[in-house]
Amino acid sequence: MKKHHVVIISGKTCTGKTGLAEKLRQTYGFRVVSSRDILNMQLELDGKGSRPVLIEEARKQDEQSNSKWIVEGVLPQFELLQDHEPGIVVDHVSSAEQVRQFRECFSTNLVHVHLYATQATLLKRYEETESSSDAPNYSDIDHLTPESVESLKADADVRIFTERTDSEDTLVRVAAQLHLLTPPELRCVDVLVGGQYGSEGKGNIVAYLANEYDVLVRVGGPNAGHTVANADGKIVHHQLPSGTRFSNAKILLGPGITLNVKALLAEIARSEIGPERLFIDPQATIIDAEDIANEEGGVKGTIASTGSGSGEAKARRIRNRGKPDQPKLAKDIPELEPYLGSTVEHLELAYRHGHSVLLEGTQGSALSLYHGEYPYVTSRDTNVAGCLAEAGISPSRVRKILMVVRTTPIRVADPDGNKGNISGHLKVETTFRIIAESAGLNPDDVEAAEKTSTTNRKRRVGWFEWSQFRRACDLNAPTDIVLTFVDYLSASNQKARRFEQLSSDTIKFIEELERVAQAPVSLINTRFPQKDGDFKDLRSIIDRRNWTARSPIR
């Protein structure tokens, strides 16, 4: 006997039997076999049999076959089930004897679901759904006697009073009985976050890892640009995951993301992805022109914010709830309608099938609204917990946490003007020229490269901040450290393809990182291609992992 579920549904007309069967098909992939289709096929009625006729024919079939006819009609479909299919749903059975025949045939594979409601509710539902003038009276098709109903109720593995539940509630209760719901201990989500002030090189790392994952999730907003190098040059992703062009993974934009619609649609077009692959949560917040204008005259000039409007949109979502000027959500934008899809539902589908998920965080730990140096912070929590909340992912789903740090932390340049405003502090600030000369790099090349992805502003730079790094470890508990820009320690690292080829000082630096983090440095970025010749050999990551996205949790 195959190990597929056989779900038989009983209950009076309008209790929700067909709706439940359809939900099981749509959500979990069950095959649905209806008693009506079996009768139409056996009697060669070509689907034209009316309800009263089919009820009478079913009664005759019960008498002639000892109620075996419906089981015999289901068996051929059951034998066709593939290994990946969960089972078959029978809509519906109408007698205790039919149920007995199913139990004899399918034994422990069988689950009997009985749905019921009050007669007044059933009549009301019937009147609402059967509005045609030639529809039979409910009394003409109400063939289940009170005794039959009580007998079916008594036998049922699950019985549900549908007057108090909708179709979603009913589905959850039946799915629980069938053990279809994903257990909380299943861990298949890896999270990648920045460990400093942003611009750690997260995009390139995500692009490198992307092909291992089934689902890529992005949170944040257009204020963060993630740059990726490939054979065609540089690509900057502001709202899509950085691995979009480097895999065939499903792409999810979580409910906590803030979206610039025009820029997002342009990015979608450049990436050549369609609605069959990209899903935007209906709850995502939309940035409008007023949000951008308000930041232009505010935080952009005081703390050198990107002025994308992301923070203003989030503030307005809180401040203006229920007011006419509350922000629009993704579900309110016609252009986004083809891409709408619940992130939670798509993630649940991924968990159910054991698919691997990569969540790409935004900016860096020290820019967190709550854990950074206020007011030199962004508009959200940028640590793992905040990213998970924005995506709609439980912490218990997390398998790996990758924290990206660069050898020399950066901040964006101070705001323009002479008002004395700054973008934030660096412990021991230096210059890219000093760093380049110390490492043996061309200072002009380094200075030219160090501009922000979103606003193209120059960056400030400092020497590595060990206490800030440890605080980021405390906040994120990384399982793996990703180190980038090791060529800023020594130009010779640009040619390293294996760990032992790194300079001795770099190896010592990595060893100390591991001691402070109490986690391995698993990925090392040796350089970021800048000139045309750099793109001929894109090997820039030393991979020291002892795991992949497919590896089980240890």
Coordinates of C-alpha atoms in Angstrom, one line a residue:
M1 CA 0.0 0.0 0.0
K2 CA 1.3 3.4 -0.9
K3 CA 1.9 5.9 1.9
H4 CA -0.3 8.6 0.5
H5 CA -3.1 10.2 2.5
V6 CA -6.7 9.5 1.5
V7 CA -9.0 12.2 2.9
I8 CA -12.7 11.6 2.6
I9 CA -15.1 14.5 3.4
S10 CA -18.6 14.1 4.6
G11 CA -21.4 16.6 5.5
K12 CA -24.5 18.2 4.2
T13 CA -24.7 20.5 1.2
C14 CA -23.1 23.9 1.9
T15 CA -21.1 22.8 4.9
G16 CA -17.9 23.6 3.0
K17 CA -16.8 20.3 1.6
T18 CA -15.9 21.4 -1.9
G19 CA -14.1 24.5 -0.6
L20 CA -12.0 22.3 1.7
A21 CA -11.1 19.9 -1.1
E22 CA -10.0 22.8 -3.3
K23 CA -7.9 24.4 -0.5
L24 CA -6.1 21.1 0.0
R25 CA -5.4 20.9 -3.7
Q26 CA -4.2 24.5 -4.0
T27 CA -2.2 24.6 -0.8
Y28 CA -0.7 21.1 -0.5
G29 CA -1.1 19.6 -4.0
F30 CA -3.7 16.9 -3.2
R31 CA -5.6 15.3 -6.1
V32 CA -9.3 15.8 -5.8
V33 CA -11.9 13.2 -6.9
S34 CA -15.5 14.1 -6.6
S35 CA -18.4 11.6 -6.2
R36 CA -20.2 13.6 -8.8
D37 CA -17.4 13.0 -11.4
I38 CA -17.4 9.3 -10.6
L39 CA -21.1 9.0 -11.1
N40 CA -21.0 11.0 -14.3
M41 CA -18.3 8.8 -15.7
Q42 CA -19.9 5.5 -14.6
L43 CA -23.3 6.5 -16.0
E44 CA -21.8 8.3 -19.0
L45 CA -23.7 11.4 -18.2
D46 CA -21.0 13.7 -19.6
G47 CA -21.3 16.0 -16.6
K48 CA -24.9 16.8 -17.2
G49 CA -26.5 15.0 -14.3
S50 CA -28.5 17.3 -12.0
R51 CA -28.1 17.0 -8.2
P52 CA -31.4 15.2 -7.6
V53 CA -30.6 12.7 -10.4
L54 CA -27.1 12.1 -9.0
I55 CA -28.4 11.6 -5.5
E56 CA -30.9 9.0 -6.7
E57 CA -28.2 7.3 -8.8
A58 CA -25.8 7.2 -5.8
R59 CA -28.5 5.6 -3.7
K60 CA -29.0 2.9 -6.4
Q61 CA -25.2 2.4 -6.7
D62 CA -25.0 1.9 -2.9
E63 CA -27.6 -0.8 -3.1
Q64 CA -26.1 -2.6 -6.1
S65 CA -22.5 -2.5 -5.0
N66 CA -22.8 -2.6 -1.2
S67 CA -21.5 1.0 -1.2
K68 CA -18.2 0.0 -3.0
W69 CA -18.8 2.1 -6.1
I70 CA -17.1 5.2 -4.8
V71 CA -14.0 3.4 -3.5
E72 CA -13.8 1.6 -6.9
G73 CA -13.9 5.0 -8.6
V74 CA -11.1 6.4 -6.4
L75 CA -8.7 3.4 -6.7
P76 CA -7.5 4.1 -10.3
Q77 CA -6.6 7.7 -9.3
F78 CA -4.9 6.5 -6.1
E79 CA -2.7 4.2 -8.1
L80 CA -1.6 7.1 -10.3
L81 CA -0.3 9.2 -7.4
Q82 CA 3.4 10.2 -7.7
D83 CA 5.8 10.1 -4.8
H84 CA 5.8 13.9 -4.5
E85 CA 2.0 14.1 -4.2
P86 CA 0.6 14.0 -0.6
G87 CA -2.5 12.1 -1.5
I88 CA -6.1 12.2 -2.7
V89 CA -9.2 14.0 -1.4
V90 CA -12.7 12.5 -2.0
D91 CA -15.5 15.1 -2.2
H92 CA -17.6 13.5 -0.8
V93 CA -19.0 10.4 1.0
S94 CA -22.6 10.3 2.3
S95 CA -23.0 7.2 4.4
A96 CA -21.3 5.3 7.2
E97 CA -21.2 2.2 4.9
Q98 CA -19.2 4.2 2.3
V99 CA -16.8 5.2 5.0
R100 CA -16.5 1.6 6.2
Q101 CA -15.6 0.5 2.6
F102 CA -12.9 3.2 2.5
R103 CA -11.5 2.1 5.9
E104 CA -11.3 -1.5 4.7
C105 CA -9.5 -0.5 1.5
F106 CA -7.1 2.2 2.8
S107 CA -6.7 1.4 6.5
T108 CA -4.5 3.8 8.4
N109 CA -4.0 6.0 5.2
L110 CA -7.5 7.2 5.6
V111 CA -8.7 10.4 7.4
H112 CA -12.4 11.1 7.6
V113 CA -13.3 14.8 7.9
H114 CA -16.9 15.7 8.8
L115 CA -18.2 19.3 8.4
Y116 CA -21.4 20.5 9.8
A117 CA -23.5 23.7 10.6
T118 CA -27.0 24.6 11.7
Q119 CA -29.8 24.1 9.2
A120 CA -30.5 27.9 9.2
T121 CA -26.9 28.6 8.2
L122 CA -27.0 25.9 5.5
L123 CA -30.2 27.3 4.0
K124 CA -28.7 30.8 4.0
R125 CA -25.5 29.7 2.3
Y126 CA -27.5 27.7 -0.3
E127 CA -29.6 30.8 -1.2
E128 CA -26.5 32.9 -1.5
T129 CA -24.7 30.5 -3.9
E130 CA -27.6 29.0 -5.9
S131 CA -29.3 32.0 -7.2
S132 CA -30.5 30.6 -10.6
S133 CA -34.3 30.1 -11.0
D134 CA -33.9 26.5 -12.0
A135 CA -31.9 25.5 -8.9
P136 CA -33.6 22.8 -6.9
N137 CA -35.0 23.6 -3.4
Y138 CA -32.6 22.8 -0.6
S139 CA -35.1 20.2 0.7
D140 CA -34.9 18.3 -2.6
I141 CA -31.1 17.7 -2.2
D142 CA -31.0 17.5 1.6
H143 CA -30.7 13.7 1.5
L144 CA -28.7 13.1 4.7
T145 CA -31.0 12.1 7.6
P146 CA -30.2 13.2 11.2
E147 CA -29.3 9.6 11.9
S148 CA -26.8 9.5 9.0
V149 CA -25.3 12.8 10.1
E150 CA -24.8 11.6 13.7
S151 CA -23.3 8.3 12.4
L152 CA -20.8 10.2 10.2
K153 CA -20.0 12.6 13.1
A154 CA -19.2 9.7 15.4
D155 CA -16.8 8.1 12.9
A156 CA -15.0 11.2 11.8
D157 CA -11.3 11.7 12.7
V158 CA -11.9 15.4 12.4
R159 CA -15.2 17.1 12.8
I160 CA -15.6 20.8 12.3
F161 CA -18.5 23.2 13.0
T162 CA -18.0 25.5 10.0
E163 CA -20.4 28.1 11.4
R164 CA -17.5 29.3 13.6
T165 CA -14.7 28.9 11.1
D166 CA -13.9 30.1 7.6
S167 CA -12.2 28.0 4.9
E168 CA -8.7 29.0 6.1
D169 CA -9.5 27.9 9.7
T170 CA -10.9 24.6 8.5
L171 CA -7.8 24.0 6.3
V172 CA -5.4 24.6 9.2
R173 CA -7.3 22.1 11.4
V174 CA -7.4 19.4 8.8
A175 CA -3.7 20.0 7.8
A176 CA -2.8 19.6 11.5
Q177 CA -4.6 16.2 11.6
L178 CA -2.7 15.2 8.5
H179 CA 0.7 16.3 9.9
L180 CA 1.2 18.7 7.0
L181 CA 2.2 21.7 9.0
T182 CA 5.9 22.4 9.2
P183 CA 7.4 21.6 12.6
P184 CA 9.1 24.6 14.4
E185 CA 12.4 22.9 14.7
L186 CA 13.0 22.8 10.9
R187 CA 15.9 25.2 10.2
C188 CA 16.5 26.1 6.6
V189 CA 17.1 29.9 6.6
D190 CA 20.5 31.5 6.5
V191 CA 20.8 35.2 7.2
L192 CA 23.5 37.6 6.0
V193 CA 24.0 40.9 7.7
G194 CA 26.5 43.7 7.8
G195 CA 28.6 44.0 11.0
Q196 CA 29.7 47.6 10.8
Y197 CA 28.4 50.8 9.3
G198 CA 27.3 49.4 6.0
S199 CA 29.2 49.0 2.7
E200 CA 30.9 45.9 3.9
G201 CA 30.5 44.2 0.5
K202 CA 27.4 42.1 1.3
G203 CA 26.2 42.2 -2.3
N204 CA 29.2 40.3 -3.8
I205 CA 28.9 37.7 -1.1
V206 CA 25.2 37.1 -1.7
A207 CA 25.8 36.9 -5.4
Y208 CA 28.5 34.3 -4.8
L209 CA 26.2 32.2 -2.5
A210 CA 22.9 32.7 -4.4
N211 CA 23.1 29.7 -6.7
E212 CA 23.0 27.3 -3.7
Y213 CA 19.6 28.6 -2.5
D214 CA 16.0 28.0 -3.5
V215 CA 14.6 31.3 -2.2
L216 CA 16.2 34.8 -1.9
V217 CA 14.7 37.3 0.5
R218 CA 15.5 41.0 0.7
V219 CA 14.5 43.5 3.4
G220 CA 15.4 47.2 3.9
G221 CA 14.8 49.8 1.2
P222 CA 16.3 51.8 -1.6
N223 CA 18.5 53.7 0.8
A224 CA 20.9 50.7 0.7
G225 CA 22.7 49.8 -2.6
H226 CA 24.4 46.4 -2.9
T227 CA 27.1 46.3 -5.6
V228 CA 27.9 43.1 -7.5
A229 CA 30.7 42.4 -10.0
N230 CA 30.2 40.0 -12.9
A231 CA 31.7 39.5 -16.4
D232 CA 29.6 42.4 -17.7
G233 CA 30.8 44.9 -15.1
K234 CA 29.2 46.2 -11.9
I235 CA 25.5 45.9 -11.0
V236 CA 23.9 47.7 -8.1
H237 CA 20.8 46.3 -6.5
H238 CA 18.8 48.7 -4.4
Q239 CA 15.6 46.6 -3.8
L240 CA 16.0 43.2 -5.3
P241 CA 18.3 40.6 -3.7
S242 CA 21.9 40.8 -4.9
G243 CA 21.7 37.2 -6.2
T244 CA 18.8 37.9 -8.5
R245 CA 20.9 37.6 -11.7
F246 CA 23.0 34.7 -10.4
S247 CA 20.4 32.1 -9.7
N248 CA 17.0 30.9 -10.6
A249 CA 15.7 31.2 -7.0
K250 CA 12.3 32.5 -6.1
I251 CA 12.6 36.1 -5.0
L252 CA 10.7 37.5 -2.1
L253 CA 10.5 41.2 -0.9
G254 CA 9.2 41.1 2.7
P255 CA 6.5 43.1 4.3
G256 CA 9.0 45.3 6.2
I257 CA 10.6 46.6 3.0
T258 CA 10.1 50.2 1.7
L259 CA 9.7 50.5 -2.0
N260 CA 10.3 53.2 -4.6
V261 CA 7.9 51.9 -7.3
K262 CA 9.5 53.6 -10.3
A263 CA 13.0 52.5 -9.3
L264 CA 11.8 49.0 -8.5
L265 CA 10.1 48.5 -11.8
A266 CA 13.2 49.7 -13.6
E267 CA 15.3 47.3 -11.6
I268 CA 12.9 44.4 -12.4
A269 CA 13.1 45.2 -16.1
R270 CA 16.9 45.4 -16.0
S271 CA 17.1 42.0 -14.2
E272 CA 14.6 40.5 -16.7
I273 CA 12.5 38.7 -14.1
G274 CA 8.7 38.1 -14.2
P275 CA 5.9 37.5 -11.8
E276 CA 6.4 33.8 -11.9
R277 CA 9.6 34.3 -9.9
L278 CA 9.3 37.6 -8.0
F279 CA 6.8 38.0 -5.2
I280 CA 6.2 41.3 -3.3
D281 CA 4.4 41.2 0.0
P282 CA 1.1 43.2 -0.2
Q283 CA 2.0 44.8 3.1
A284 CA 5.2 46.5 1.9
T285 CA 5.4 50.3 2.3
I286 CA 5.4 52.6 -0.6
I287 CA 7.7 55.7 -0.7
D288 CA 6.1 58.8 -2.3
A289 CA 7.5 62.1 -3.5
E290 CA 6.6 63.9 -0.3
D291 CA 8.7 61.3 1.7
I292 CA 11.7 62.0 -0.4
A293 CA 11.2 65.8 -0.2
N294 CA 10.9 65.7 3.6
E295 CA 14.2 63.8 3.9
E296 CA 15.8 66.2 1.4
G297 CA 15.2 69.0 3.8
G298 CA 15.9 67.1 6.9
V299 CA 18.1 64.1 7.7
K300 CA 20.0 64.4 4.4
G301 CA 21.5 67.6 5.6
T302 CA 21.9 66.7 9.3
I303 CA 23.4 63.2 9.2
A304 CA 24.1 62.6 5.5
S305 CA 21.2 60.3 5.0
T306 CA 20.7 59.1 1.4
G307 CA 17.4 61.0 1.4
S308 CA 15.6 58.0 -0.3
G309 CA 12.4 58.6 1.7
S310 CA 12.5 55.2 3.3
G311 CA 12.6 56.4 6.9
E312 CA 9.9 59.1 6.3
A313 CA 7.6 56.5 4.7
K314 CA 8.1 54.1 7.7
A315 CA 7.4 57.0 10.2
R316 CA 4.3 58.0 8.2
R317 CA 3.1 54.4 8.3
I318 CA 3.1 54.6 12.1
R319 CA 2.1 58.2 12.6
N320 CA -0.8 58.4 10.1
R321 CA -2.6 55.1 10.7
G322 CA -6.2 55.5 9.7
K323 CA -5.7 59.0 8.3
P324 CA -6.2 60.1 4.7
D325 CA -2.5 60.6 4.2
Q326 CA -1.4 57.2 5.5
P327 CA 1.1 55.7 3.1
K328 CA 0.1 53.4 0.3
L329 CA 1.1 49.7 0.5
A330 CA 2.2 47.5 -2.3
K331 CA -1.4 46.1 -2.6
D332 CA -2.6 49.6 -3.5
I333 CA -0.3 50.0 -6.5
P334 CA -1.7 48.6 -9.8
E335 CA 1.7 48.2 -11.4
L336 CA 2.8 45.9 -8.7
E337 CA -0.4 43.7 -8.8
P338 CA 1.2 40.9 -10.9
Y339 CA 3.9 40.5 -8.4
L340 CA 1.9 40.5 -5.2
G341 CA 2.2 37.4 -2.9
S342 CA 2.3 36.8 0.8
T343 CA 5.9 36.3 1.9
V344 CA 4.8 34.2 4.9
E345 CA 2.9 31.8 2.6
H346 CA 5.8 31.4 0.2
L347 CA 8.2 30.9 3.0
E348 CA 5.9 28.3 4.6
L349 CA 5.9 26.5 1.2
A350 CA 9.7 26.6 1.2
Y351 CA 9.9 25.2 4.7
R352 CA 7.4 22.4 3.9
H353 CA 9.5 21.2 1.0
G354 CA 12.8 21.7 2.8
H355 CA 14.0 24.4 0.5
S356 CA 16.9 26.6 1.4
V357 CA 16.4 30.3 2.1
L358 CA 18.9 33.2 2.1
L359 CA 17.8 36.4 3.8
E360 CA 19.9 39.4 2.8
G361 CA 20.1 42.1 5.4
T362 CA 20.6 45.8 4.9
Q363 CA 23.3 48.4 5.9
G364 CA 25.2 47.4 9.1
S365 CA 24.8 46.5 12.7
A366 CA 26.2 49.9 14.0
L367 CA 23.5 51.8 11.9
S368 CA 20.7 50.1 13.8
L369 CA 17.9 52.5 14.9
Y370 CA 18.1 51.0 18.3
H371 CA 21.6 49.7 18.7
G372 CA 23.6 52.3 16.8
E373 CA 24.9 55.7 17.9
Y374 CA 21.8 57.8 17.8
P375 CA 21.1 60.1 15.8
Y376 CA 23.7 58.7 13.3
V377 CA 21.5 55.7 12.5
T378 CA 19.1 54.4 9.9
S379 CA 15.3 53.9 10.1
R380 CA 15.2 50.3 11.1
D381 CA 17.0 47.6 13.1
T382 CA 19.7 46.2 10.9
N383 CA 20.6 43.3 13.1
V384 CA 19.5 39.7 12.6
A385 CA 16.4 40.0 14.8
G386 CA 15.2 43.1 12.9
C387 CA 15.8 41.6 9.5
L388 CA 13.9 38.4 10.5
A389 CA 11.0 40.5 11.7
E390 CA 10.8 42.5 8.5
A391 CA 10.8 39.3 6.4
G392 CA 8.3 37.4 8.6
I393 CA 10.7 34.7 9.6
S394 CA 10.8 33.1 13.0
P395 CA 14.2 32.9 14.8
S396 CA 13.7 29.2 15.2
R397 CA 14.0 28.8 11.4
V398 CA 17.6 30.2 11.3
R399 CA 20.4 27.8 10.5
K400 CA 23.4 30.0 9.8
I401 CA 24.1 33.7 10.5
L402 CA 26.8 35.2 8.3
M403 CA 28.1 38.6 9.5
V404 CA 30.1 40.6 6.9
V405 CA 32.9 42.9 8.1
R406 CA 35.5 44.8 6.1
T407 CA 39.1 45.3 7.3
T408 CA 38.6 49.1 7.4
P409 CA 35.1 50.3 8.5
I410 CA 33.6 53.2 6.6
R411 CA 31.0 55.9 7.0
V412 CA 29.6 58.2 4.3
A413 CA 31.1 61.6 4.1
D414 CA 29.8 64.3 6.4
P415 CA 26.8 66.4 5.1
D416 CA 27.5 69.2 2.7
G417 CA 27.7 72.8 4.1
N418 CA 29.5 74.4 7.0
K419 CA 26.9 73.8 9.8
G420 CA 29.2 71.3 11.6
N421 CA 26.9 68.3 11.0
I422 CA 28.5 64.9 10.8
S423 CA 27.5 61.5 9.5
G424 CA 28.7 59.7 12.6
H425 CA 31.9 58.8 14.4
L426 CA 34.8 56.5 13.6
K427 CA 37.0 55.6 16.5
V428 CA 40.4 56.1 14.7
E429 CA 39.7 57.9 11.5
T430 CA 42.3 57.8 8.7
T431 CA 42.3 58.3 4.9
F432 CA 42.0 55.9 2.0
R433 CA 45.3 57.3 0.8
I434 CA 47.1 56.3 4.0
I435 CA 45.5 52.8 3.9
A436 CA 46.4 52.4 0.2
E437 CA 50.0 53.4 0.7
S438 CA 50.2 51.1 3.7
A439 CA 48.9 48.1 1.7
G440 CA 50.9 48.9 -1.4
L441 CA 47.8 49.9 -3.5
N442 CA 47.4 52.8 -5.9
P443 CA 45.9 55.6 -3.7
D444 CA 44.1 57.2 -6.6
D445 CA 42.4 54.0 -7.6
V446 CA 41.3 53.3 -4.0
E447 CA 39.9 56.9 -3.5
A448 CA 38.1 56.7 -6.8
A449 CA 36.5 53.4 -5.9
E450 CA 35.3 54.4 -2.4
K451 CA 32.0 56.1 -3.1
T452 CA 28.6 55.1 -1.9
S453 CA 26.4 52.8 -4.1
T454 CA 23.2 54.9 -3.7
T455 CA 24.3 58.5 -3.7
N456 CA 27.9 58.3 -5.1
R457 CA 29.2 60.3 -2.2
K458 CA 32.7 59.9 -0.9
R459 CA 33.3 57.8 2.1
R460 CA 35.2 58.3 5.3
V461 CA 37.4 55.4 6.6
G462 CA 38.9 54.3 9.9
W463 CA 41.0 51.5 11.3
F464 CA 39.3 48.3 12.5
E465 CA 37.2 48.8 15.6
W466 CA 37.5 45.6 17.7
S467 CA 35.0 46.6 20.4
Q468 CA 32.4 47.6 17.8
F469 CA 33.0 44.2 16.1
R470 CA 32.5 42.3 19.4
R471 CA 29.3 44.3 20.0
A472 CA 28.0 43.3 16.6
C473 CA 28.8 39.7 17.5
D474 CA 26.8 40.1 20.7
L475 CA 23.8 41.4 18.8
N476 CA 23.9 38.9 16.0
A477 CA 25.6 35.7 17.4
P478 CA 27.1 34.9 14.0
T479 CA 27.9 31.3 13.1
D480 CA 30.3 32.5 10.4
I481 CA 32.3 35.7 9.8
V482 CA 32.8 37.0 6.2
L483 CA 35.8 39.2 5.8
T484 CA 36.1 41.6 2.9
F485 CA 38.6 44.1 1.5
V486 CA 41.7 42.1 2.6
D487 CA 43.6 43.8 -0.2
Y488 CA 43.5 46.9 2.1
L489 CA 45.8 45.0 4.4
S490 CA 48.2 43.9 1.7
A491 CA 48.0 44.3 -2.1
S492 CA 49.4 40.8 -2.5
N493 CA 46.2 39.4 -1.2
Q494 CA 44.5 40.4 -4.5
K495 CA 46.3 37.4 -6.1
A496 CA 45.5 34.9 -3.4
R497 CA 43.2 32.1 -4.4
R498 CA 43.8 29.9 -1.3
F499 CA 44.0 30.8 2.4
E500 CA 47.7 30.0 2.7
Q501 CA 48.5 32.5 -0.1
L502 CA 47.3 35.4 2.0
S503 CA 50.0 37.5 3.7
S504 CA 51.1 36.4 7.1
D505 CA 49.7 39.6 8.7
T506 CA 46.4 38.9 7.1
I507 CA 46.3 35.4 8.5
K508 CA 47.1 36.7 11.9
F509 CA 44.3 39.3 11.6
I510 CA 41.9 36.5 10.6
E511 CA 42.9 34.3 13.6
E512 CA 42.3 37.2 16.0
L513 CA 38.9 37.9 14.4
E514 CA 38.0 34.3 15.0
R515 CA 39.1 34.5 18.7
V516 CA 37.0 37.6 19.3
A517 CA 34.0 36.4 17.4
Q518 CA 34.3 32.8 18.6
A519 CA 33.2 31.9 15.1
P520 CA 35.2 30.9 12.0
V521 CA 36.0 33.3 9.2
S522 CA 34.4 31.2 6.5
L523 CA 34.5 33.5 3.4
I524 CA 37.3 36.0 2.5
N525 CA 36.9 38.6 -0.2
T526 CA 40.3 39.4 -1.6
R527 CA 39.5 42.3 -4.0
F528 CA 36.6 44.0 -5.8
P529 CA 37.1 44.3 -9.6
Q530 CA 37.4 48.0 -10.6
K531 CA 39.2 48.2 -14.0
D532 CA 38.3 46.3 -17.3
G533 CA 41.2 43.8 -16.8
D534 CA 39.9 42.9 -13.4
F535 CA 36.7 41.3 -14.8
K536 CA 38.7 38.7 -16.8
D537 CA 39.2 36.7 -13.6
L538 CA 36.4 37.2 -11.1
R539 CA 37.8 34.8 -8.5
S540 CA 37.8 37.0 -5.5
I541 CA 36.4 34.9 -2.7
I542 CA 38.3 32.3 -0.7
D543 CA 35.7 29.8 0.5
R544 CA 36.6 28.0 3.8
R545 CA 33.2 26.8 4.7
N546 CA 32.5 23.3 5.8
W547 CA 28.9 23.6 4.8
T548 CA 26.6 24.6 1.9
A549 CA 23.0 25.7 1.7
R550 CA 22.1 22.0 1.4
S551 CA 24.0 20.9 4.6
P552 CA 21.8 19.8 7.5
I553 CA 21.9 21.7 10.8
R554 CA 24.5 20.5 13.2

